């Protein structure tokens, strides 16, 4: 898929007249939700794989589900597709209960990590495969294949064998095969993991533009944060078979709701401590690394409470010259520079406090503008109170 394919989808009436229009009409039905996952649980014997999963997907929404390996995200996708049964719960697709329906009755196709294309069939036959399972005339199948091939910019490749395709071309064929059945929702299980990094970045934008043009809901499973944040309208973070947080990429990144999300997403520094004073808008916390202030927004805290202060690494700065703005910030700790990692447009600095705790600081700068101080230099780190997030006591 490339920019020209999406442009053609948007501007070419013949390519979109039938397939694209029907997909959009399906997505803009009267229901406010394309998918409702209600208290879904899954057990294998005594092992709880999913526990009380509750999620609503709005019409035409791009949802990314991410989490560590084994958190249950792929199992959830398989349950939605009908490939896996559930222990309890209910799934509704555009207000219709599909819990007991078979995979072929749901029309919730899945694009796999391996693409799952048939090597003995050419591109045209792979795309048409979903229609061969239904009752369609040959002329209609041929017309639909041409339409989706034009949409996905695959027309020159229709007679090629799968072994002759690049990774990006295989992905386009897999998506075309899923879309040709005019699904109400499309499920994608880490479909870019087999692509090289450069192609993966390019495909992210193309996939998002395709989803917006079609107007149907995508549910996209990934362990890659960049993929989730760049494409999704909302992100679901899972851990241990449960949903930890659901929110926009900005909400997930800047306001983690749990310790797991704070540690899993972004580059956050977490400081455990005890509340020593409370004012109307902020809390003062004594931590082993020093006394810190944080804003509280959702729940009040009392003196003596155990809490965790979350500070994004990109919000940490250096106290520099006398009288500078940084020197007037409320939060300050001393640390020793132990090393740095060049990441292209930014540099991650690793520092160590007197208690042996690692603190990370991120600066947007080129390599030739890295800190002009030697390793093992003593530095003072500062940050704004409003740049902190306050969580309850960490559960070990």
mmCIF file of C-alpha atoms in Angstrom:
data_model
loop_
_atom_site.group_PDB
_atom_site.id
_atom_site.type_symbol
_atom_site.label_atom_id
_atom_site.label_comp_id
_atom_site.label_asym_id
_atom_site.label_seq_id
_atom_site.Cartn_x
_atom_site.Cartn_y
_atom_site.Cartn_z
ATOM 1 C CA UNK A 1 0.000 0.000 0.000
ATOM 2 C CA UNK A 2 1.349 3.437 -0.858
ATOM 3 C CA UNK A 3 0.095 7.003 -1.005
ATOM 4 C CA UNK A 4 -1.114 6.630 -4.568
ATOM 5 C CA UNK A 5 -3.335 3.691 -3.611
ATOM 6 C CA UNK A 6 -5.066 5.664 -0.896
ATOM 7 C CA UNK A 7 -5.372 8.707 -3.139
ATOM 8 C CA UNK A 8 -7.004 6.510 -5.758
ATOM 9 C CA UNK A 9 -9.435 5.186 -3.176
ATOM 10 C CA UNK A 10 -10.436 8.712 -2.259
ATOM 11 C CA UNK A 11 -10.677 10.152 -5.769
ATOM 12 C CA UNK A 12 -11.477 7.297 -8.170
ATOM 13 C CA UNK A 13 -15.272 6.748 -8.259
ATOM 14 C CA UNK A 14 -15.020 3.432 -10.083
ATOM 15 C CA UNK A 15 -12.712 1.973 -7.441
ATOM 16 C CA UNK A 16 -14.859 3.062 -4.551
ATOM 17 C CA UNK A 17 -18.371 3.058 -5.977
ATOM 18 C CA UNK A 18 -19.314 -0.426 -4.823
ATOM 19 C CA UNK A 19 -16.898 -1.858 -2.282
ATOM 20 C CA UNK A 20 -15.770 1.362 -0.598
ATOM 21 C CA UNK A 21 -19.289 2.764 -0.375
ATOM 22 C CA UNK A 22 -20.738 -0.389 1.108
ATOM 23 C CA UNK A 23 -17.946 -0.539 3.675
ATOM 24 C CA UNK A 24 -18.613 3.051 4.702
ATOM 25 C CA UNK A 25 -22.350 2.513 4.879
ATOM 26 C CA UNK A 26 -21.778 -0.510 7.093
ATOM 27 C CA UNK A 27 -19.599 1.531 9.439
ATOM 28 C CA UNK A 28 -22.015 4.449 9.707
ATOM 29 C CA UNK A 29 -25.014 2.415 10.749
ATOM 30 C CA UNK A 30 -27.371 3.788 13.369
ATOM 31 C CA UNK A 31 -25.568 2.152 16.285
ATOM 32 C CA UNK A 32 -23.093 4.247 18.234
ATOM 33 C CA UNK A 33 -20.805 1.251 18.754
ATOM 34 C CA UNK A 34 -19.425 -1.158 16.200
ATOM 35 C CA UNK A 35 -18.324 -3.598 18.882
ATOM 36 C CA UNK A 36 -19.227 -4.198 22.518
ATOM 37 C CA UNK A 37 -17.128 -6.597 24.594
ATOM 38 C CA UNK A 38 -18.999 -7.244 27.819
ATOM 39 C CA UNK A 39 -17.284 -8.855 30.816
ATOM 40 C CA UNK A 40 -15.412 -11.400 28.694
ATOM 41 C CA UNK A 41 -13.295 -13.948 30.567
ATOM 42 C CA UNK A 42 -11.250 -16.897 29.333
ATOM 43 C CA UNK A 43 -9.688 -19.748 31.299
ATOM 44 C CA UNK A 44 -7.555 -22.683 30.240
ATOM 45 C CA UNK A 45 -8.083 -25.015 33.175
ATOM 46 C CA UNK A 46 -7.081 -23.021 36.259
ATOM 47 C CA UNK A 47 -5.149 -20.451 34.202
ATOM 48 C CA UNK A 48 -7.000 -17.146 33.758
ATOM 49 C CA UNK A 49 -6.021 -15.737 30.354
ATOM 50 C CA UNK A 50 -8.634 -12.969 30.284
ATOM 51 C CA UNK A 51 -10.550 -11.570 33.221
ATOM 52 C CA UNK A 52 -13.655 -9.377 32.939
ATOM 53 C CA UNK A 53 -12.666 -7.569 29.744
ATOM 54 C CA UNK A 54 -15.094 -4.719 29.091
ATOM 55 C CA UNK A 55 -14.601 -2.504 26.037
ATOM 56 C CA UNK A 56 -16.760 -0.460 23.650
ATOM 57 C CA UNK A 57 -15.510 0.380 20.152
ATOM 58 C CA UNK A 58 -17.158 3.390 18.537
ATOM 59 C CA UNK A 59 -18.252 3.329 14.920
ATOM 60 C CA UNK A 60 -15.281 3.921 12.630
ATOM 61 C CA UNK A 61 -12.760 3.934 15.482
ATOM 62 C CA UNK A 62 -9.158 2.723 15.298
ATOM 63 C CA UNK A 63 -8.365 0.846 18.504
ATOM 64 C CA UNK A 64 -4.857 -0.396 19.308
ATOM 65 C CA UNK A 65 -4.416 -3.065 21.966
ATOM 66 C CA UNK A 66 -0.913 -3.312 23.383
ATOM 67 C CA UNK A 67 0.830 -5.010 26.248
ATOM 68 C CA UNK A 68 3.656 -7.451 26.993
ATOM 69 C CA UNK A 69 3.809 -10.950 25.549
ATOM 70 C CA UNK A 70 1.305 -13.244 27.230
ATOM 71 C CA UNK A 71 -1.016 -10.479 28.442
ATOM 72 C CA UNK A 72 -3.983 -11.903 26.498
ATOM 73 C CA UNK A 73 -4.268 -9.413 23.631
ATOM 74 C CA UNK A 74 -4.126 -11.993 20.823
ATOM 75 C CA UNK A 75 -6.517 -14.302 22.684
ATOM 76 C CA UNK A 76 -8.987 -11.425 22.924
ATOM 77 C CA UNK A 77 -8.685 -10.812 19.179
ATOM 78 C CA UNK A 78 -9.269 -14.501 18.454
ATOM 79 C CA UNK A 79 -12.380 -14.485 20.648
ATOM 80 C CA UNK A 80 -13.769 -11.480 18.753
ATOM 81 C CA UNK A 81 -13.096 -13.298 15.467
ATOM 82 C CA UNK A 82 -14.798 -16.471 16.706
ATOM 83 C CA UNK A 83 -11.628 -18.526 16.522
ATOM 84 C CA UNK A 84 -11.563 -19.030 20.276
ATOM 85 C CA UNK A 85 -14.395 -19.664 22.711
ATOM 86 C CA UNK A 86 -14.836 -17.697 25.920
ATOM 87 C CA UNK A 87 -15.518 -18.893 29.436
ATOM 88 C CA UNK A 88 -18.036 -16.139 30.123
ATOM 89 C CA UNK A 89 -19.210 -12.827 28.735
ATOM 90 C CA UNK A 90 -20.892 -11.464 25.635
ATOM 91 C CA UNK A 91 -19.824 -9.873 22.342
ATOM 92 C CA UNK A 92 -22.118 -7.633 20.312
ATOM 93 C CA UNK A 93 -21.385 -6.458 16.768
ATOM 94 C CA UNK A 94 -23.424 -3.385 15.812
ATOM 95 C CA UNK A 95 -25.990 -4.305 18.488
ATOM 96 C CA UNK A 96 -26.241 -7.937 17.368
ATOM 97 C CA UNK A 97 -25.204 -10.633 19.825
ATOM 98 C CA UNK A 98 -22.569 -12.726 18.019
ATOM 99 C CA UNK A 99 -21.344 -14.661 21.060
ATOM 100 C CA UNK A 100 -22.615 -18.009 19.788
ATOM 101 C CA UNK A 101 -21.948 -17.438 16.082
ATOM 102 C CA UNK A 102 -19.243 -19.324 14.199
ATOM 103 C CA UNK A 103 -16.290 -17.552 12.609
ATOM 104 C CA UNK A 104 -17.916 -17.647 9.146
ATOM 105 C CA UNK A 105 -21.151 -16.122 10.426
ATOM 106 C CA UNK A 106 -19.486 -13.115 12.058
ATOM 107 C CA UNK A 107 -17.711 -11.455 9.118
ATOM 108 C CA UNK A 108 -14.954 -10.170 11.375
ATOM 109 C CA UNK A 109 -11.892 -11.074 9.280
ATOM 110 C CA UNK A 110 -8.420 -11.143 10.733
ATOM 111 C CA UNK A 111 -5.088 -10.098 9.231
ATOM 112 C CA UNK A 112 -2.387 -12.283 10.748
ATOM 113 C CA UNK A 113 1.187 -11.611 11.786
ATOM 114 C CA UNK A 114 2.348 -14.100 9.132
ATOM 115 C CA UNK A 115 -0.336 -12.841 6.659
ATOM 116 C CA UNK A 116 -1.511 -16.502 6.283
ATOM 117 C CA UNK A 117 -1.576 -16.290 2.483
ATOM 118 C CA UNK A 118 -1.900 -19.434 0.347
ATOM 119 C CA UNK A 119 1.421 -20.061 -1.457
ATOM 120 C CA UNK A 120 -0.171 -22.302 -4.093
ATOM 121 C CA UNK A 121 -2.550 -19.513 -5.182
ATOM 122 C CA UNK A 122 -1.646 -16.325 -6.996
ATOM 123 C CA UNK A 123 -2.515 -12.839 -5.748
ATOM 124 C CA UNK A 124 -5.878 -12.743 -7.510
ATOM 125 C CA UNK A 125 -6.903 -16.122 -6.110
ATOM 126 C CA UNK A 126 -5.789 -15.182 -2.598
ATOM 127 C CA UNK A 127 -7.850 -11.996 -2.658
ATOM 128 C CA UNK A 128 -10.913 -13.830 -3.977
ATOM 129 C CA UNK A 129 -10.662 -16.668 -1.468
ATOM 130 C CA UNK A 130 -13.090 -15.157 1.046
ATOM 131 C CA UNK A 131 -15.763 -14.796 -1.620
ATOM 132 C CA UNK A 132 -15.377 -18.409 -2.759
ATOM 133 C CA UNK A 133 -16.730 -19.472 0.634
ATOM 134 C CA UNK A 134 -19.952 -17.593 -0.171
ATOM 135 C CA UNK A 135 -22.415 -17.755 -3.041
ATOM 136 C CA UNK A 136 -21.122 -15.389 -5.715
ATOM 137 C CA UNK A 137 -21.176 -15.514 -9.491
ATOM 138 C CA UNK A 138 -17.789 -15.622 -11.175
ATOM 139 C CA UNK A 139 -18.369 -12.273 -12.857
ATOM 140 C CA UNK A 140 -19.186 -10.662 -9.513
ATOM 141 C CA UNK A 141 -16.105 -12.159 -7.862
ATOM 142 C CA UNK A 142 -13.938 -10.864 -10.709
ATOM 143 C CA UNK A 143 -15.444 -7.385 -10.412
ATOM 144 C CA UNK A 144 -14.910 -7.238 -6.666
ATOM 145 C CA UNK A 145 -11.310 -8.428 -7.011
ATOM 146 C CA UNK A 146 -10.623 -5.685 -9.560
ATOM 147 C CA UNK A 147 -12.147 -3.060 -7.259
ATOM 148 C CA UNK A 148 -10.169 -4.061 -4.196
ATOM 149 C CA UNK A 149 -6.992 -4.499 -6.265
ATOM 150 C CA UNK A 150 -7.373 -0.931 -7.544
ATOM 151 C CA UNK A 151 -8.002 0.284 -4.027
ATOM 152 C CA UNK A 152 -4.878 -1.430 -2.701
ATOM 153 C CA UNK A 153 -2.749 -0.680 -5.798
ATOM 154 C CA UNK A 154 -2.314 -4.377 -6.546
ATOM 155 C CA UNK A 155 -3.509 -4.520 -10.165
ATOM 156 C CA UNK A 156 -0.031 -5.190 -11.678
ATOM 157 C CA UNK A 157 0.518 -8.055 -9.236
ATOM 158 C CA UNK A 158 -2.688 -10.075 -9.666
ATOM 159 C CA UNK A 159 -0.999 -12.919 -11.593
ATOM 160 C CA UNK A 160 2.063 -13.152 -9.356
ATOM 161 C CA UNK A 161 2.672 -15.964 -6.914
ATOM 162 C CA UNK A 162 2.954 -15.129 -3.240
ATOM 163 C CA UNK A 163 6.622 -16.143 -3.180
ATOM 164 C CA UNK A 164 7.347 -13.353 -5.677
ATOM 165 C CA UNK A 165 6.020 -10.574 -3.410
ATOM 166 C CA UNK A 166 7.815 -8.304 -0.962
ATOM 167 C CA UNK A 167 6.730 -8.033 2.666
ATOM 168 C CA UNK A 168 4.742 -4.874 2.045
ATOM 169 C CA UNK A 169 3.017 -6.383 -0.985
ATOM 170 C CA UNK A 170 2.048 -9.477 1.023
ATOM 171 C CA UNK A 171 0.536 -7.261 3.675
ATOM 172 C CA UNK A 172 -1.552 -5.432 1.078
ATOM 173 C CA UNK A 173 -2.805 -8.750 -0.308
ATOM 174 C CA UNK A 174 -3.749 -9.950 3.182
ATOM 175 C CA UNK A 175 -5.686 -6.745 3.883
ATOM 176 C CA UNK A 176 -7.369 -6.890 0.457
ATOM 177 C CA UNK A 177 -8.473 -10.474 1.103
ATOM 178 C CA UNK A 178 -10.013 -9.364 4.416
ATOM 179 C CA UNK A 179 -11.727 -6.265 2.996
ATOM 180 C CA UNK A 180 -13.272 -7.931 -0.046
ATOM 181 C CA UNK A 181 -15.973 -9.529 2.118
ATOM 182 C CA UNK A 182 -17.118 -6.031 3.174
ATOM 183 C CA UNK A 183 -16.606 -6.616 6.912
ATOM 184 C CA UNK A 184 -18.161 -4.530 9.660
ATOM 185 C CA UNK A 185 -14.873 -4.513 11.528
ATOM 186 C CA UNK A 186 -11.285 -5.543 10.717
ATOM 187 C CA UNK A 187 -9.016 -7.337 13.188
ATOM 188 C CA UNK A 188 -5.237 -7.116 12.812
ATOM 189 C CA UNK A 189 -2.769 -9.198 14.841
ATOM 190 C CA UNK A 190 0.683 -7.531 14.712
ATOM 191 C CA UNK A 191 0.585 -7.369 10.884
ATOM 192 C CA UNK A 192 3.773 -5.287 10.636
ATOM 193 C CA UNK A 193 6.057 -7.334 12.852
ATOM 194 C CA UNK A 194 7.580 -9.136 9.843
ATOM 195 C CA UNK A 195 8.396 -5.899 7.986
ATOM 196 C CA UNK A 196 11.707 -4.074 8.138
ATOM 197 C CA UNK A 197 11.712 -0.890 10.298
ATOM 198 C CA UNK A 198 11.719 1.567 7.385
ATOM 199 C CA UNK A 199 8.779 -0.112 5.641
ATOM 200 C CA UNK A 200 6.919 -0.466 8.936
ATOM 201 C CA UNK A 201 6.982 3.283 9.555
ATOM 202 C CA UNK A 202 5.737 4.009 6.028
ATOM 203 C CA UNK A 203 2.951 1.441 6.304
ATOM 204 C CA UNK A 204 1.669 2.932 9.565
ATOM 205 C CA UNK A 205 0.578 6.118 7.852
ATOM 206 C CA UNK A 206 -0.883 4.271 4.881
ATOM 207 C CA UNK A 207 -2.879 1.888 7.062
ATOM 208 C CA UNK A 208 -4.325 4.757 9.091
ATOM 209 C CA UNK A 209 -5.292 6.660 5.943
ATOM 210 C CA UNK A 210 -6.926 3.529 4.517
ATOM 211 C CA UNK A 211 -8.960 3.039 7.701
ATOM 212 C CA UNK A 212 -10.124 6.649 7.667
ATOM 213 C CA UNK A 213 -11.076 6.436 3.986
ATOM 214 C CA UNK A 214 -13.095 3.250 4.476
ATOM 215 C CA UNK A 215 -14.669 4.460 7.705
ATOM 216 C CA UNK A 216 -14.773 1.000 9.308
ATOM 217 C CA UNK A 217 -13.421 0.104 12.736
ATOM 218 C CA UNK A 218 -9.973 -1.450 13.052
ATOM 219 C CA UNK A 219 -8.814 -3.357 16.131
ATOM 220 C CA UNK A 220 -5.055 -3.607 15.975
ATOM 221 C CA UNK A 221 -2.969 -5.748 18.334
ATOM 222 C CA UNK A 222 0.667 -4.748 18.791
ATOM 223 C CA UNK A 223 3.466 -4.677 21.337
ATOM 224 C CA UNK A 224 5.010 -1.672 19.585
ATOM 225 C CA UNK A 225 4.154 1.627 21.294
ATOM 226 C CA UNK A 226 5.083 3.743 18.269
ATOM 227 C CA UNK A 227 2.610 1.827 16.107
ATOM 228 C CA UNK A 228 -0.155 2.164 18.666
ATOM 229 C CA UNK A 229 0.367 5.878 19.284
ATOM 230 C CA UNK A 230 0.802 6.857 15.633
ATOM 231 C CA UNK A 231 -2.342 5.146 14.332
ATOM 232 C CA UNK A 232 -4.919 4.656 17.084
ATOM 233 C CA UNK A 233 -7.774 6.903 18.139
ATOM 234 C CA UNK A 234 -7.680 5.118 21.493
ATOM 235 C CA UNK A 235 -5.173 2.727 23.029
ATOM 236 C CA UNK A 236 -5.974 -0.223 25.286
ATOM 237 C CA UNK A 237 -3.129 -1.275 27.595
ATOM 238 C CA UNK A 238 -3.407 -4.852 28.858
ATOM 239 C CA UNK A 239 -1.477 -6.755 31.500
ATOM 240 C CA UNK A 240 -2.057 -10.191 33.006
ATOM 241 C CA UNK A 241 -5.359 -10.706 31.198
ATOM 242 C CA UNK A 242 -6.859 -7.405 32.357
ATOM 243 C CA UNK A 243 -7.265 -3.927 30.931
ATOM 244 C CA UNK A 244 -5.047 -1.483 32.803
ATOM 245 C CA UNK A 245 -6.127 1.698 30.993
ATOM 246 C CA UNK A 246 -8.066 2.884 27.957
ATOM 247 C CA UNK A 247 -7.500 6.360 26.536
ATOM 248 C CA UNK A 248 -6.191 8.478 23.713
ATOM 249 C CA UNK A 249 -2.460 8.152 22.984
ATOM 250 C CA UNK A 250 -1.887 11.507 24.716
ATOM 251 C CA UNK A 251 -3.809 10.397 27.812
ATOM 252 C CA UNK A 252 -1.986 7.082 28.039
ATOM 253 C CA UNK A 253 1.391 8.734 27.593
ATOM 254 C CA UNK A 254 1.009 11.795 29.805
ATOM 255 C CA UNK A 255 -1.447 10.535 32.447
ATOM 256 C CA UNK A 256 -0.802 6.841 33.193
ATOM 257 C CA UNK A 257 -3.511 5.478 35.470
ATOM 258 C CA UNK A 258 -1.539 2.613 37.039
ATOM 259 C CA UNK A 259 2.024 1.748 37.964
ATOM 260 C CA UNK A 260 2.163 -0.816 35.160
ATOM 261 C CA UNK A 261 1.181 1.740 32.510
ATOM 262 C CA UNK A 262 3.672 4.252 33.941
ATOM 263 C CA UNK A 263 6.471 1.688 33.634
ATOM 264 C CA UNK A 264 5.355 0.138 30.325
ATOM 265 C CA UNK A 265 4.661 3.307 28.354
ATOM 266 C CA UNK A 266 7.241 5.966 27.555
ATOM 267 C CA UNK A 267 10.292 6.776 29.656
ATOM 268 C CA UNK A 268 9.020 7.573 33.136
ATOM 269 C CA UNK A 269 10.845 7.915 36.429
ATOM 270 C CA UNK A 270 8.920 6.501 39.402
ATOM 271 C CA UNK A 271 9.650 7.650 42.960
ATOM 272 C CA UNK A 272 8.005 5.877 45.906
ATOM 273 C CA UNK A 273 7.476 7.850 49.074
ATOM 274 C CA UNK A 274 5.236 8.984 51.927
ATOM 275 C CA UNK A 275 2.919 12.008 52.001
ATOM 276 C CA UNK A 276 4.146 14.552 54.569
ATOM 277 C CA UNK A 277 1.822 17.477 53.761
ATOM 278 C CA UNK A 278 -1.264 18.236 51.695
ATOM 279 C CA UNK A 279 -2.477 21.568 50.285
ATOM 280 C CA UNK A 280 -5.592 22.266 48.171
ATOM 281 C CA UNK A 281 -3.860 21.419 44.889
ATOM 282 C CA UNK A 282 -0.648 19.573 45.666
ATOM 283 C CA UNK A 283 0.958 16.925 47.799
ATOM 284 C CA UNK A 284 4.457 16.950 49.295
ATOM 285 C CA UNK A 285 6.103 13.540 49.398
ATOM 286 C CA UNK A 286 9.249 12.409 51.181
ATOM 287 C CA UNK A 287 11.139 9.936 48.963
ATOM 288 C CA UNK A 288 14.542 8.300 49.483
ATOM 289 C CA UNK A 289 15.815 10.499 46.648
ATOM 290 C CA UNK A 290 14.543 13.718 48.221
ATOM 291 C CA UNK A 291 11.376 15.676 49.046
ATOM 292 C CA UNK A 292 9.098 16.210 46.026
ATOM 293 C CA UNK A 293 5.835 17.917 45.159
ATOM 294 C CA UNK A 294 3.114 16.622 42.870
ATOM 295 C CA UNK A 295 -0.350 17.698 41.799
ATOM 296 C CA UNK A 296 -3.268 15.461 42.650
ATOM 297 C CA UNK A 297 -6.334 15.474 40.461
ATOM 298 C CA UNK A 298 -8.551 12.436 40.925
ATOM 299 C CA UNK A 299 -8.339 11.402 44.565
ATOM 300 C CA UNK A 300 -7.246 13.224 47.717
ATOM 301 C CA UNK A 301 -4.346 11.957 49.812
ATOM 302 C CA UNK A 302 -3.669 12.198 53.518
ATOM 303 C CA UNK A 303 -0.473 12.582 55.491
ATOM 304 C CA UNK A 304 1.094 9.154 55.938
ATOM 305 C CA UNK A 305 -0.207 7.692 52.666
ATOM 306 C CA UNK A 306 2.234 5.707 50.571
ATOM 307 C CA UNK A 307 2.281 7.033 46.996
ATOM 308 C CA UNK A 308 4.329 7.035 43.815
ATOM 309 C CA UNK A 309 5.372 10.136 41.894
ATOM 310 C CA UNK A 310 5.695 9.687 38.126
ATOM 311 C CA UNK A 311 7.984 12.089 36.247
ATOM 312 C CA UNK A 312 8.430 11.734 32.445
ATOM 313 C CA UNK A 313 12.112 11.645 31.481
ATOM 314 C CA UNK A 314 11.597 14.411 28.904
ATOM 315 C CA UNK A 315 10.321 16.731 31.671
ATOM 316 C CA UNK A 316 13.510 16.421 33.694
ATOM 317 C CA UNK A 317 15.977 19.310 33.213
ATOM 318 C CA UNK A 318 19.316 20.434 34.590
ATOM 319 C CA UNK A 319 19.726 23.210 37.134
ATOM 320 C CA UNK A 320 22.257 25.412 35.394
ATOM 321 C CA UNK A 321 23.272 29.024 35.948
ATOM 322 C CA UNK A 322 22.414 31.082 39.025
ATOM 323 C CA UNK A 323 19.018 32.725 38.720
ATOM 324 C CA UNK A 324 17.856 30.550 35.826
ATOM 325 C CA UNK A 325 14.224 29.461 35.575
ATOM 326 C CA UNK A 326 15.246 25.847 36.212
ATOM 327 C CA UNK A 327 16.790 26.792 39.552
ATOM 328 C CA UNK A 328 13.429 28.113 40.765
ATOM 329 C CA UNK A 329 11.522 24.877 40.117
ATOM 330 C CA UNK A 330 10.052 23.107 43.156
ATOM 331 C CA UNK A 331 11.448 19.627 42.544
ATOM 332 C CA UNK A 332 15.204 19.085 42.773
ATOM 333 C CA UNK A 333 17.384 16.044 43.325
ATOM 334 C CA UNK A 334 21.135 15.445 43.099
ATOM 335 C CA UNK A 335 22.460 12.683 40.853
ATOM 336 C CA UNK A 336 25.622 11.495 39.139
ATOM 337 C CA UNK A 337 25.859 11.158 35.375
ATOM 338 C CA UNK A 338 26.617 7.530 34.498
ATOM 339 C CA UNK A 339 26.134 7.467 30.718
ATOM 340 C CA UNK A 340 24.000 8.423 27.756
ATOM 341 C CA UNK A 341 22.415 6.840 24.695
ATOM 342 C CA UNK A 342 22.167 8.651 21.361
ATOM 343 C CA UNK A 343 18.743 8.095 19.752
ATOM 344 C CA UNK A 344 18.964 10.314 16.676
ATOM 345 C CA UNK A 345 16.918 13.416 17.428
ATOM 346 C CA UNK A 346 17.198 12.914 21.166
ATOM 347 C CA UNK A 347 19.641 11.727 23.812
ATOM 348 C CA UNK A 348 18.739 9.677 26.892
ATOM 349 C CA UNK A 349 20.920 10.388 29.913
ATOM 350 C CA UNK A 350 21.263 7.868 32.730
ATOM 351 C CA UNK A 351 21.967 9.258 36.179
ATOM 352 C CA UNK A 352 22.251 7.691 39.623
ATOM 353 C CA UNK A 353 21.109 9.157 42.935
ATOM 354 C CA UNK A 354 22.919 8.687 46.263
ATOM 355 C CA UNK A 355 20.504 5.835 47.028
ATOM 356 C CA UNK A 356 21.583 4.001 43.866
ATOM 357 C CA UNK A 357 18.336 4.732 42.026
ATOM 358 C CA UNK A 358 18.551 5.277 38.254
ATOM 359 C CA UNK A 359 16.964 8.436 36.876
ATOM 360 C CA UNK A 360 16.547 9.078 33.159
ATOM 361 C CA UNK A 361 16.564 12.459 31.438
ATOM 362 C CA UNK A 362 15.752 12.991 27.745
ATOM 363 C CA UNK A 363 16.949 16.013 25.794
ATOM 364 C CA UNK A 364 16.102 16.866 22.205
ATOM 365 C CA UNK A 365 19.520 17.564 20.756
ATOM 366 C CA UNK A 366 22.097 16.369 18.258
ATOM 367 C CA UNK A 367 25.084 14.293 19.321
ATOM 368 C CA UNK A 368 27.481 17.224 19.005
ATOM 369 C CA UNK A 369 25.340 19.138 21.514
ATOM 370 C CA UNK A 370 25.342 16.522 24.252
ATOM 371 C CA UNK A 371 26.107 17.610 27.790
ATOM 372 C CA UNK A 372 29.551 19.168 27.989
ATOM 373 C CA UNK A 373 30.303 17.380 31.253
ATOM 374 C CA UNK A 374 32.290 14.187 31.823
ATOM 375 C CA UNK A 375 30.808 10.910 32.982
ATOM 376 C CA UNK A 376 30.549 10.683 36.800
ATOM 377 C CA UNK A 377 29.911 14.440 37.099
ATOM 378 C CA UNK A 378 27.666 15.558 39.944
ATOM 379 C CA UNK A 379 24.498 17.284 38.648
ATOM 380 C CA UNK A 380 21.221 18.648 39.983
ATOM 381 C CA UNK A 381 17.995 17.591 38.241
ATOM 382 C CA UNK A 382 14.819 19.700 38.352
ATOM 383 C CA UNK A 383 11.231 19.514 37.078
ATOM 384 C CA UNK A 384 7.902 21.311 37.382
ATOM 385 C CA UNK A 385 5.241 20.199 39.826
ATOM 386 C CA UNK A 386 2.602 20.258 37.076
ATOM 387 C CA UNK A 387 4.636 17.754 35.062
ATOM 388 C CA UNK A 388 4.146 15.016 37.647
ATOM 389 C CA UNK A 389 1.496 12.311 38.024
ATOM 390 C CA UNK A 390 0.608 10.989 41.468
ATOM 391 C CA UNK A 391 -0.397 7.341 41.879
ATOM 392 C CA UNK A 392 -1.454 5.386 44.947
ATOM 393 C CA UNK A 393 0.760 2.911 46.744
ATOM 394 C CA UNK A 394 2.610 0.504 44.505
ATOM 395 C CA UNK A 395 1.323 -3.070 44.835
ATOM 396 C CA UNK A 396 4.234 -5.475 44.936
#
